[in-house]
mmCIF file of C-alpha atoms in Angstrom:
data_model
loop_
_atom_site.group_PDB
_atom_site.id
_atom_site.type_symbol
_atom_site.label_atom_id
_atom_site.label_comp_id
_atom_site.label_asym_id
_atom_site.label_seq_id
_atom_site.Cartn_x
_atom_site.Cartn_y
_atom_site.Cartn_z
ATOM 1 C CA UNK A 374 -56.167 -84.233 -85.557
ATOM 2 C CA UNK A 375 -52.422 -85.044 -85.066
ATOM 3 C CA UNK A 376 -49.899 -88.487 -86.972
ATOM 4 C CA UNK A 377 -49.313 -89.711 -83.686
ATOM 5 C CA UNK A 378 -53.074 -90.009 -83.428
ATOM 6 C CA UNK A 379 -53.259 -92.471 -86.701
ATOM 7 C CA UNK A 380 -50.148 -94.065 -85.918
ATOM 8 C CA UNK A 381 -51.888 -94.888 -82.210
ATOM 9 C CA UNK A 382 -55.182 -96.271 -84.568
ATOM 10 C CA UNK A 383 -53.049 -98.312 -87.007
ATOM 11 C CA UNK A 384 -51.636 -99.776 -84.405
ATOM 12 C CA UNK A 385 -54.289 -100.811 -82.132
ATOM 13 C CA UNK A 386 -55.697 -102.295 -85.049
ATOM 14 C CA UNK A 387 -52.966 -104.210 -86.441
ATOM 15 C CA UNK A 388 -52.367 -106.007 -82.639
ATOM 16 C CA UNK A 389 -55.894 -105.904 -81.947
ATOM 17 C CA UNK A 390 -54.684 -105.442 -78.053
ATOM 18 C CA UNK A 391 -53.994 -101.764 -76.362
ATOM 19 C CA UNK A 392 -51.354 -103.088 -74.034
ATOM 20 C CA UNK A 393 -49.396 -104.797 -76.929
ATOM 21 C CA UNK A 394 -50.464 -101.753 -79.498
ATOM 22 C CA UNK A 395 -49.355 -99.462 -76.328
ATOM 23 C CA UNK A 396 -45.908 -101.585 -76.349
ATOM 24 C CA UNK A 397 -44.819 -101.334 -80.351
ATOM 25 C CA UNK A 398 -45.455 -98.020 -79.677
ATOM 26 C CA UNK A 399 -43.256 -97.503 -77.200
ATOM 27 C CA UNK A 400 -45.832 -95.348 -75.060
ATOM 28 C CA UNK A 401 -47.923 -96.389 -71.625
ATOM 29 C CA UNK A 402 -51.358 -98.111 -72.180
ATOM 30 C CA UNK A 403 -53.427 -95.192 -70.524
ATOM 31 C CA UNK A 404 -51.322 -92.485 -72.759
ATOM 32 C CA UNK A 405 -52.758 -94.539 -75.734
ATOM 33 C CA UNK A 406 -56.360 -94.961 -74.821
ATOM 34 C CA UNK A 407 -56.390 -91.118 -73.766
ATOM 35 C CA UNK A 408 -55.186 -90.518 -77.437
ATOM 36 C CA UNK A 409 -57.336 -92.873 -78.967
ATOM 37 C CA UNK A 410 -60.698 -91.422 -76.763
ATOM 38 C CA UNK A 411 -59.658 -87.966 -77.841
ATOM 39 C CA UNK A 412 -59.652 -88.776 -81.483
ATOM 40 C CA UNK A 413 -62.860 -90.685 -81.733
ATOM 41 C CA UNK A 414 -64.479 -87.601 -79.860
ATOM 42 C CA UNK A 415 -63.693 -84.780 -82.233
ATOM 43 C CA UNK A 416 -64.644 -87.392 -85.115
ATOM 44 C CA UNK A 417 -67.765 -88.129 -83.506
ATOM 45 C CA UNK A 418 -67.412 -91.650 -84.232
ATOM 46 C CA UNK A 419 -66.479 -94.740 -82.354
ATOM 47 C CA UNK A 420 -63.487 -96.399 -84.149
ATOM 48 C CA UNK A 421 -63.452 -99.776 -81.616
ATOM 49 C CA UNK A 422 -64.648 -102.543 -79.088
ATOM 50 C CA UNK A 423 -63.722 -104.586 -77.035
ATOM 51 C CA UNK A 424 -65.122 -108.208 -77.672
ATOM 52 C CA UNK A 425 -63.309 -111.638 -76.327
ATOM 53 C CA UNK A 426 -61.262 -111.464 -79.278
ATOM 54 C CA UNK A 427 -59.395 -108.310 -78.645
ATOM 55 C CA UNK A 428 -60.170 -104.008 -79.677
ATOM 56 C CA UNK A 429 -61.772 -104.411 -83.054
ATOM 57 C CA UNK A 430 -62.471 -101.647 -85.334
ATOM 58 C CA UNK A 431 -65.483 -100.666 -85.983
ATOM 59 C CA UNK A 432 -66.256 -100.439 -89.880
ATOM 60 C CA UNK A 433 -65.370 -96.156 -88.779
ATOM 61 C CA UNK A 434 -62.114 -97.815 -87.618
ATOM 62 C CA UNK A 435 -61.169 -100.116 -90.884
ATOM 63 C CA UNK A 436 -61.801 -96.878 -93.017
ATOM 64 C CA UNK A 437 -59.622 -94.406 -90.636
ATOM 65 C CA UNK A 438 -56.922 -97.390 -89.956
ATOM 66 C CA UNK A 439 -56.144 -97.795 -94.352
ATOM 67 C CA UNK A 440 -56.230 -93.940 -94.804
ATOM 68 C CA UNK A 441 -54.502 -93.832 -91.828
ATOM 69 C CA UNK A 442 -51.364 -96.297 -93.412
ATOM 70 C CA UNK A 443 -51.465 -94.223 -96.564
ATOM 71 C CA UNK A 444 -50.251 -91.240 -94.773
ATOM 72 C CA UNK A 445 -48.360 -92.858 -92.337
ATOM 73 C CA UNK A 446 -46.435 -94.491 -95.774
ATOM 74 C CA UNK A 447 -46.536 -90.928 -97.565
ATOM 75 C CA UNK A 448 -44.832 -89.222 -94.371
ATOM 76 C CA UNK A 449 -41.878 -91.740 -93.503
ATOM 77 C CA UNK A 450 -41.122 -91.413 -97.645
ATOM 78 C CA UNK A 451 -41.348 -87.386 -97.244
ATOM 79 C CA UNK A 452 -38.900 -87.854 -94.258
ATOM 80 C CA UNK A 453 -36.751 -89.736 -96.281
ATOM 81 C CA UNK A 454 -36.906 -87.833 -99.351
ATOM 82 C CA UNK A 455 -35.708 -85.055 -97.148
ATOM 83 C CA UNK A 456 -33.326 -86.740 -95.205
ATOM 84 C CA UNK A 457 -31.621 -87.732 -98.426
ATOM 85 C CA UNK A 458 -31.549 -83.926 -99.595
ATOM 86 C CA UNK A 459 -30.303 -82.516 -96.067
ATOM 87 C CA UNK A 460 -27.336 -85.380 -97.167
ATOM 88 C CA UNK A 461 -26.843 -85.164 -100.555
ATOM 89 C CA UNK A 462 -27.747 -88.492 -101.540
ATOM 90 C CA UNK A 463 -30.378 -87.174 -103.606
ATOM 91 C CA UNK A 464 -32.154 -84.511 -105.410
ATOM 92 C CA UNK A 465 -32.271 -82.010 -108.694
ATOM 93 C CA UNK A 466 -29.615 -79.789 -109.369
ATOM 94 C CA UNK A 467 -30.473 -76.771 -112.433
ATOM 95 C CA UNK A 468 -27.812 -75.252 -113.964
ATOM 96 C CA UNK A 469 -27.653 -73.262 -116.650
ATOM 97 C CA UNK A 470 -23.667 -72.647 -117.997
ATOM 98 C CA UNK A 471 -22.148 -70.500 -121.763
ATOM 99 C CA UNK A 472 -21.553 -73.285 -124.396
ATOM 100 C CA UNK A 473 -18.582 -72.729 -124.311
ATOM 101 C CA UNK A 474 -17.387 -74.153 -120.809
ATOM 102 C CA UNK A 475 -20.481 -76.694 -120.835
ATOM 103 C CA UNK A 476 -18.413 -78.959 -122.290
ATOM 104 C CA UNK A 477 -15.176 -78.136 -120.018
ATOM 105 C CA UNK A 478 -15.062 -78.719 -116.592
ATOM 106 C CA UNK A 479 -18.439 -79.086 -115.809
ATOM 107 C CA UNK A 480 -18.653 -82.717 -117.326
ATOM 108 C CA UNK A 481 -15.861 -83.371 -114.425
ATOM 109 C CA UNK A 482 -17.053 -82.357 -112.271
ATOM 110 C CA UNK A 483 -20.739 -83.411 -113.105
ATOM 111 C CA UNK A 484 -19.596 -87.592 -113.277
ATOM 112 C CA UNK A 485 -17.854 -87.105 -109.802
ATOM 113 C CA UNK A 486 -20.258 -85.894 -108.116
ATOM 114 C CA UNK A 487 -22.388 -88.822 -109.799
ATOM 115 C CA UNK A 488 -19.996 -91.244 -108.763
ATOM 116 C CA UNK A 489 -21.062 -90.899 -104.935
ATOM 117 C CA UNK A 490 -24.376 -89.711 -105.389
ATOM 118 C CA UNK A 491 -26.057 -91.114 -108.365
ATOM 119 C CA UNK A 492 -29.304 -90.998 -107.214
ATOM 120 C CA UNK A 493 -29.164 -87.218 -108.234
ATOM 121 C CA UNK A 494 -30.608 -85.468 -110.969
ATOM 122 C CA UNK A 495 -28.979 -83.061 -112.920
ATOM 123 C CA UNK A 496 -30.169 -80.481 -115.378
ATOM 124 C CA UNK A 497 -28.066 -78.561 -117.395
ATOM 125 C CA UNK A 498 -29.031 -75.933 -120.180
ATOM 126 C CA UNK A 499 -26.880 -74.007 -122.701
ATOM 127 C CA UNK A 500 -28.147 -70.276 -123.605
ATOM 128 C CA UNK A 501 -27.101 -66.514 -123.675
ATOM 129 C CA UNK A 502 -25.785 -64.047 -120.411
ATOM 130 C CA UNK A 503 -29.615 -62.297 -120.893
ATOM 131 C CA UNK A 504 -31.656 -65.227 -120.455
ATOM 132 C CA UNK A 505 -29.693 -67.619 -118.044
ATOM 133 C CA UNK A 506 -29.925 -64.147 -115.470
ATOM 134 C CA UNK A 507 -33.242 -64.066 -116.662
ATOM 135 C CA UNK A 508 -34.359 -67.988 -115.537
ATOM 136 C CA UNK A 509 -31.454 -67.717 -112.654
ATOM 137 C CA UNK A 510 -32.981 -64.999 -110.261
ATOM 138 C CA UNK A 511 -36.329 -66.898 -111.260
ATOM 139 C CA UNK A 512 -35.629 -69.740 -109.487
ATOM 140 C CA UNK A 513 -35.625 -71.931 -112.722
ATOM 141 C CA UNK A 514 -31.896 -73.097 -112.302
ATOM 142 C CA UNK A 515 -29.587 -72.862 -109.154
ATOM 143 C CA UNK A 516 -26.361 -71.478 -110.687
ATOM 144 C CA UNK A 517 -24.991 -69.946 -113.824
ATOM 145 C CA UNK A 518 -21.370 -70.836 -115.261
ATOM 146 C CA UNK A 519 -20.195 -68.358 -117.555
ATOM 147 C CA UNK A 520 -17.504 -65.443 -118.160
ATOM 148 C CA UNK A 521 -18.624 -63.021 -116.287
ATOM 149 C CA UNK A 522 -19.748 -59.766 -116.961
ATOM 150 C CA UNK A 523 -19.099 -56.264 -114.184
ATOM 151 C CA UNK A 524 -22.349 -55.797 -111.492
ATOM 152 C CA UNK A 525 -23.546 -53.054 -110.218
ATOM 153 C CA UNK A 526 -22.629 -53.315 -106.504
ATOM 154 C CA UNK A 527 -26.251 -53.465 -105.535
ATOM 155 C CA UNK A 528 -27.147 -56.373 -107.718
ATOM 156 C CA UNK A 529 -29.068 -59.199 -106.672
ATOM 157 C CA UNK A 530 -26.382 -61.786 -108.147
ATOM 158 C CA UNK A 531 -22.688 -62.942 -106.743
ATOM 159 C CA UNK A 532 -20.321 -64.061 -108.592
ATOM 160 C CA UNK A 533 -17.181 -65.966 -108.044
ATOM 161 C CA UNK A 534 -14.084 -66.395 -110.779
ATOM 162 C CA UNK A 535 -13.374 -70.370 -111.705
ATOM 163 C CA UNK A 536 -11.087 -70.186 -114.249
ATOM 164 C CA UNK A 537 -9.280 -67.771 -117.036
ATOM 165 C CA UNK A 538 -10.062 -68.499 -120.163
ATOM 166 C CA UNK A 539 -8.159 -66.596 -123.518
ATOM 167 C CA UNK A 540 -10.361 -65.283 -126.296
ATOM 168 C CA UNK A 541 -8.792 -65.180 -129.053
ATOM 169 C CA UNK A 542 -8.320 -64.351 -132.877
ATOM 170 C CA UNK A 543 -8.802 -68.054 -134.675
ATOM 171 C CA UNK A 544 -8.294 -68.980 -138.438
ATOM 172 C CA UNK A 545 -7.821 -72.209 -140.588
ATOM 173 C CA UNK A 546 -4.329 -73.958 -140.307
ATOM 174 C CA UNK A 547 -2.029 -73.067 -143.757
ATOM 175 C CA UNK A 548 -4.095 -69.359 -143.356
ATOM 176 C CA UNK A 549 -2.329 -66.100 -144.770
ATOM 177 C CA UNK A 550 -2.310 -64.735 -141.774
ATOM 178 C CA UNK A 551 0.080 -67.154 -139.963
ATOM 179 C CA UNK A 552 2.734 -66.349 -142.500
ATOM 180 C CA UNK A 553 3.266 -63.590 -140.783
ATOM 181 C CA UNK A 554 4.764 -63.705 -137.388
ATOM 182 C CA UNK A 555 3.415 -59.819 -136.506
ATOM 183 C CA UNK A 556 0.660 -59.064 -139.379
ATOM 184 C CA UNK A 557 0.020 -55.497 -139.165
ATOM 185 C CA UNK A 558 -3.486 -53.834 -138.252
ATOM 186 C CA UNK A 559 -3.949 -53.044 -141.559
ATOM 187 C CA UNK A 560 -3.312 -56.320 -142.861
ATOM 188 C CA UNK A 561 -6.122 -57.587 -140.086
ATOM 189 C CA UNK A 562 -8.205 -55.211 -141.916
ATOM 190 C CA UNK A 563 -8.436 -57.741 -145.244
ATOM 191 C CA UNK A 564 -9.825 -60.372 -144.002
ATOM 192 C CA UNK A 565 -13.739 -60.851 -143.258
ATOM 193 C CA UNK A 566 -15.331 -62.091 -139.831
ATOM 194 C CA UNK A 567 -17.344 -64.997 -138.671
ATOM 195 C CA UNK A 568 -19.105 -63.780 -135.723
ATOM 196 C CA UNK A 569 -21.641 -64.208 -133.350
ATOM 197 C CA UNK A 570 -24.603 -62.183 -132.864
ATOM 198 C CA UNK A 571 -23.898 -58.270 -131.578
ATOM 199 C CA UNK A 572 -25.921 -58.664 -128.233
ATOM 200 C CA UNK A 573 -23.049 -61.773 -127.453
ATOM 201 C CA UNK A 574 -20.280 -60.336 -125.108
ATOM 202 C CA UNK A 575 -17.206 -61.977 -126.921
ATOM 203 C CA UNK A 576 -18.392 -60.007 -129.916
ATOM 204 C CA UNK A 577 -18.700 -56.679 -128.121
ATOM 205 C CA UNK A 578 -15.356 -57.166 -126.655
ATOM 206 C CA UNK A 579 -13.884 -57.140 -130.013
ATOM 207 C CA UNK A 580 -15.251 -54.344 -131.588
ATOM 208 C CA UNK A 581 -14.368 -52.498 -128.146
ATOM 209 C CA UNK A 582 -11.041 -53.879 -128.708
ATOM 210 C CA UNK A 583 -10.618 -53.672 -132.558
ATOM 211 C CA UNK A 584 -11.920 -49.192 -131.714
ATOM 212 C CA UNK A 585 -9.099 -49.192 -128.838
ATOM 213 C CA UNK A 586 -6.181 -49.777 -131.390
ATOM 214 C CA UNK A 587 -7.798 -47.574 -134.136
ATOM 215 C CA UNK A 588 -9.411 -50.078 -136.432
ATOM 216 C CA UNK A 589 -12.729 -50.246 -137.928
ATOM 217 C CA UNK A 590 -15.649 -52.452 -136.395
ATOM 218 C CA UNK A 591 -14.931 -56.727 -138.146
ATOM 219 C CA UNK A 592 -15.968 -56.754 -141.504
ATOM 220 C CA UNK A 593 -18.733 -59.703 -140.810
ATOM 221 C CA UNK A 594 -19.362 -62.285 -143.638
ATOM 222 C CA UNK A 595 -21.630 -64.289 -141.222
ATOM 223 C CA UNK A 596 -23.389 -63.761 -138.347
ATOM 224 C CA UNK A 597 -23.638 -67.831 -136.210
ATOM 225 C CA UNK A 598 -24.103 -68.423 -133.140
ATOM 226 C CA UNK A 599 -23.319 -71.615 -134.073
ATOM 227 C CA UNK A 600 -20.205 -73.696 -133.404
ATOM 228 C CA UNK A 601 -20.291 -75.643 -135.274
ATOM 229 C CA UNK A 602 -21.404 -74.049 -138.455
ATOM 230 C CA UNK A 603 -18.806 -71.524 -137.496
ATOM 231 C CA UNK A 604 -15.771 -73.624 -136.885
ATOM 232 C CA UNK A 605 -17.002 -75.139 -140.452
ATOM 233 C CA UNK A 606 -16.933 -71.976 -142.539
ATOM 234 C CA UNK A 607 -12.918 -71.078 -140.786
ATOM 235 C CA UNK A 608 -12.090 -74.525 -141.885
ATOM 236 C CA UNK A 609 -13.678 -73.557 -145.069
ATOM 237 C CA UNK A 610 -12.265 -69.730 -145.656
ATOM 238 C CA UNK A 611 -10.350 -67.175 -145.006
ATOM 239 C CA UNK A 612 -12.298 -65.566 -142.825
ATOM 240 C CA UNK A 613 -11.360 -65.173 -138.756
ATOM 241 C CA UNK A 614 -12.894 -66.102 -136.116
ATOM 242 C CA UNK A 615 -12.866 -64.541 -132.504
ATOM 243 C CA UNK A 616 -13.264 -67.716 -130.258
ATOM 244 C CA UNK A 617 -12.548 -68.900 -126.182
ATOM 245 C CA UNK A 618 -9.626 -71.035 -126.752
ATOM 246 C CA UNK A 619 -11.235 -73.897 -124.582
ATOM 247 C CA UNK A 620 -13.385 -74.438 -127.843
ATOM 248 C CA UNK A 621 -10.413 -75.182 -130.042
ATOM 249 C CA UNK A 622 -9.252 -77.905 -128.084
ATOM 250 C CA UNK A 623 -9.200 -81.456 -129.361
ATOM 251 C CA UNK A 624 -12.916 -82.886 -129.351
ATOM 252 C CA UNK A 625 -14.610 -79.865 -128.149
ATOM 253 C CA UNK A 626 -16.834 -77.925 -130.342
ATOM 254 C CA UNK A 627 -14.582 -75.783 -133.252
ATOM 255 C CA UNK A 628 -11.073 -77.984 -133.079
ATOM 256 C CA UNK A 629 -9.188 -78.019 -135.409
ATOM 257 C CA UNK A 630 -9.513 -74.028 -135.933
ATOM 258 C CA UNK A 631 -6.093 -72.313 -134.456
ATOM 259 C CA UNK A 632 -5.209 -69.032 -133.054
ATOM 260 C CA UNK A 633 -3.924 -66.478 -135.693
ATOM 261 C CA UNK A 634 -1.127 -64.945 -133.235
ATOM 262 C CA UNK A 635 -3.010 -61.794 -133.456
ATOM 263 C CA UNK A 636 -1.860 -61.389 -128.985
ATOM 264 C CA UNK A 637 -2.991 -57.593 -129.077
ATOM 265 C CA UNK A 638 -6.584 -59.026 -129.592
ATOM 266 C CA UNK A 639 -6.282 -61.754 -126.946
ATOM 267 C CA UNK A 640 -9.174 -61.028 -123.745
ATOM 268 C CA UNK A 641 -8.190 -63.276 -120.755
ATOM 269 C CA UNK A 642 -11.791 -63.800 -119.213
ATOM 270 C CA UNK A 643 -12.761 -64.683 -115.939
ATOM 271 C CA UNK A 644 -15.076 -67.562 -115.829
ATOM 272 C CA UNK A 645 -17.029 -68.147 -113.172
ATOM 273 C CA UNK A 646 -20.050 -68.710 -110.826
ATOM 274 C CA UNK A 647 -22.964 -66.783 -110.682
ATOM 275 C CA UNK A 648 -25.470 -67.199 -107.986
ATOM 276 C CA UNK A 649 -28.680 -65.733 -105.983
ATOM 277 C CA UNK A 650 -26.384 -63.061 -103.692
ATOM 278 C CA UNK A 651 -29.453 -64.369 -101.026
ATOM 279 C CA UNK A 652 -29.894 -68.251 -102.291
ATOM 280 C CA UNK A 653 -30.126 -71.004 -100.534
ATOM 281 C CA UNK A 654 -28.226 -73.897 -102.212
ATOM 282 C CA UNK A 655 -28.974 -77.504 -101.518
ATOM 283 C CA UNK A 656 -26.231 -79.714 -100.037
ATOM 284 C CA UNK A 657 -25.781 -81.131 -103.715
ATOM 285 C CA UNK A 658 -25.659 -78.406 -105.796
ATOM 286 C CA UNK A 659 -22.874 -77.111 -102.850
ATOM 287 C CA UNK A 660 -21.519 -80.529 -103.633
ATOM 288 C CA UNK A 661 -21.412 -80.343 -107.212
ATOM 289 C CA UNK A 662 -20.055 -76.272 -106.593
ATOM 290 C CA UNK A 663 -16.968 -77.821 -105.185
ATOM 291 C CA UNK A 664 -16.352 -80.241 -107.081
ATOM 292 C CA UNK A 665 -16.695 -77.230 -109.983
ATOM 293 C CA UNK A 666 -13.455 -75.606 -107.770
ATOM 294 C CA UNK A 667 -11.101 -78.611 -107.876
ATOM 295 C CA UNK A 668 -11.503 -79.269 -111.870
ATOM 296 C CA UNK A 669 -11.321 -75.468 -112.507
ATOM 297 C CA UNK A 670 -8.196 -75.317 -110.438
ATOM 298 C CA UNK A 671 -6.251 -78.658 -112.275
ATOM 299 C CA UNK A 672 -7.674 -77.597 -115.804
ATOM 300 C CA UNK A 673 -6.317 -74.205 -115.356
ATOM 301 C CA UNK A 674 -3.475 -73.887 -112.442
ATOM 302 C CA UNK A 675 -2.210 -70.357 -113.582
ATOM 303 C CA UNK A 676 -3.461 -67.292 -112.574
ATOM 304 C CA UNK A 677 -3.966 -64.484 -114.793
ATOM 305 C CA UNK A 678 -4.962 -61.027 -114.566
ATOM 306 C CA UNK A 679 -8.681 -60.637 -116.019
ATOM 307 C CA UNK A 680 -10.677 -57.962 -117.453
ATOM 308 C CA UNK A 681 -14.874 -58.744 -117.089
ATOM 309 C CA UNK A 682 -16.368 -56.560 -119.794
ATOM 310 C CA UNK A 683 -18.562 -54.232 -118.474
ATOM 311 C CA UNK A 684 -21.619 -53.917 -121.383
ATOM 312 C CA UNK A 685 -25.244 -52.637 -122.159
ATOM 313 C CA UNK A 686 -27.447 -54.638 -123.352
ATOM 314 C CA UNK A 687 -29.421 -53.369 -126.078
ATOM 315 C CA UNK A 688 -33.304 -54.153 -125.770
ATOM 316 C CA UNK A 689 -32.831 -56.739 -129.106
ATOM 317 C CA UNK A 690 -31.056 -59.110 -126.799
ATOM 318 C CA UNK A 691 -34.307 -60.175 -124.592
ATOM 319 C CA UNK A 692 -35.492 -61.664 -127.582
ATOM 320 C CA UNK A 693 -32.414 -63.061 -129.074
ATOM 321 C CA UNK A 694 -31.668 -66.920 -129.413
ATOM 322 C CA UNK A 695 -31.085 -68.626 -126.237
ATOM 323 C CA UNK A 696 -28.590 -70.938 -128.185
ATOM 324 C CA UNK A 697 -25.294 -68.640 -128.614
ATOM 325 C CA UNK A 698 -22.015 -68.402 -127.922
ATOM 326 C CA UNK A 699 -20.932 -66.663 -124.967
#
């Protein structure tokens, strides 16, 4: 049974004439008659009978036409929906993003896309590297936006740098460190830290950087993956944080915290896009990525040498809270 045969039956039921139905369908009357005979032979029933009032559907024909109409409508809607997705007018996009960048360039790019493609449905989820990459590999999300971590040459993931962010030692306004333009390494050891879990890339980078300067691991006062709580405690105490500078901009999660001026601990990290190496992206997803590139070029026009941290993730990272600072 073919879809065109269903359309043939519906046309004859509506027109009550082979000639009129054939004209509506754009085929010859003999071709239509042959199609109907084949269908009747396949079903083993008569679908029509000739009468003085034209071609009338039998009970079998009426039942068949009822279902054929529904199928034809579903097929037409499927063709329309696929065409809309193909053209990027409709569809679904799922993006995973690090919390430190989820409120910067991503909203700008998403808003621009929705202005011209308002029928799109976009899902944005925040999480840790391991969890985001797990979802990406499973096909649950289309792309990840986060700071980049070195991948092996045979990785199933492909990465692209979008912009360079700077992670800095952060403190409250009026902090004692700000009174010492060139605080010594010994002075830094006097203060305790508010940091994310040890599974988080920024914490790992800070510990590596401190060791490279002959310093001990940071003296931890509070461990939290909540940017809001981290900001509150930095502003209320003399504890130090290690924050992406984008999170300290006005209106952002850690607004009010300021750089402590410890330039030798600054990390110019690449933030970018991670995709499955062999993924086939929808046109809508490709458009969103194009808007992301534009937004990043506008907000971060300067280029700087970057360092993608190479880390070994512990087993505990797999069970870490998915809403962390990345």
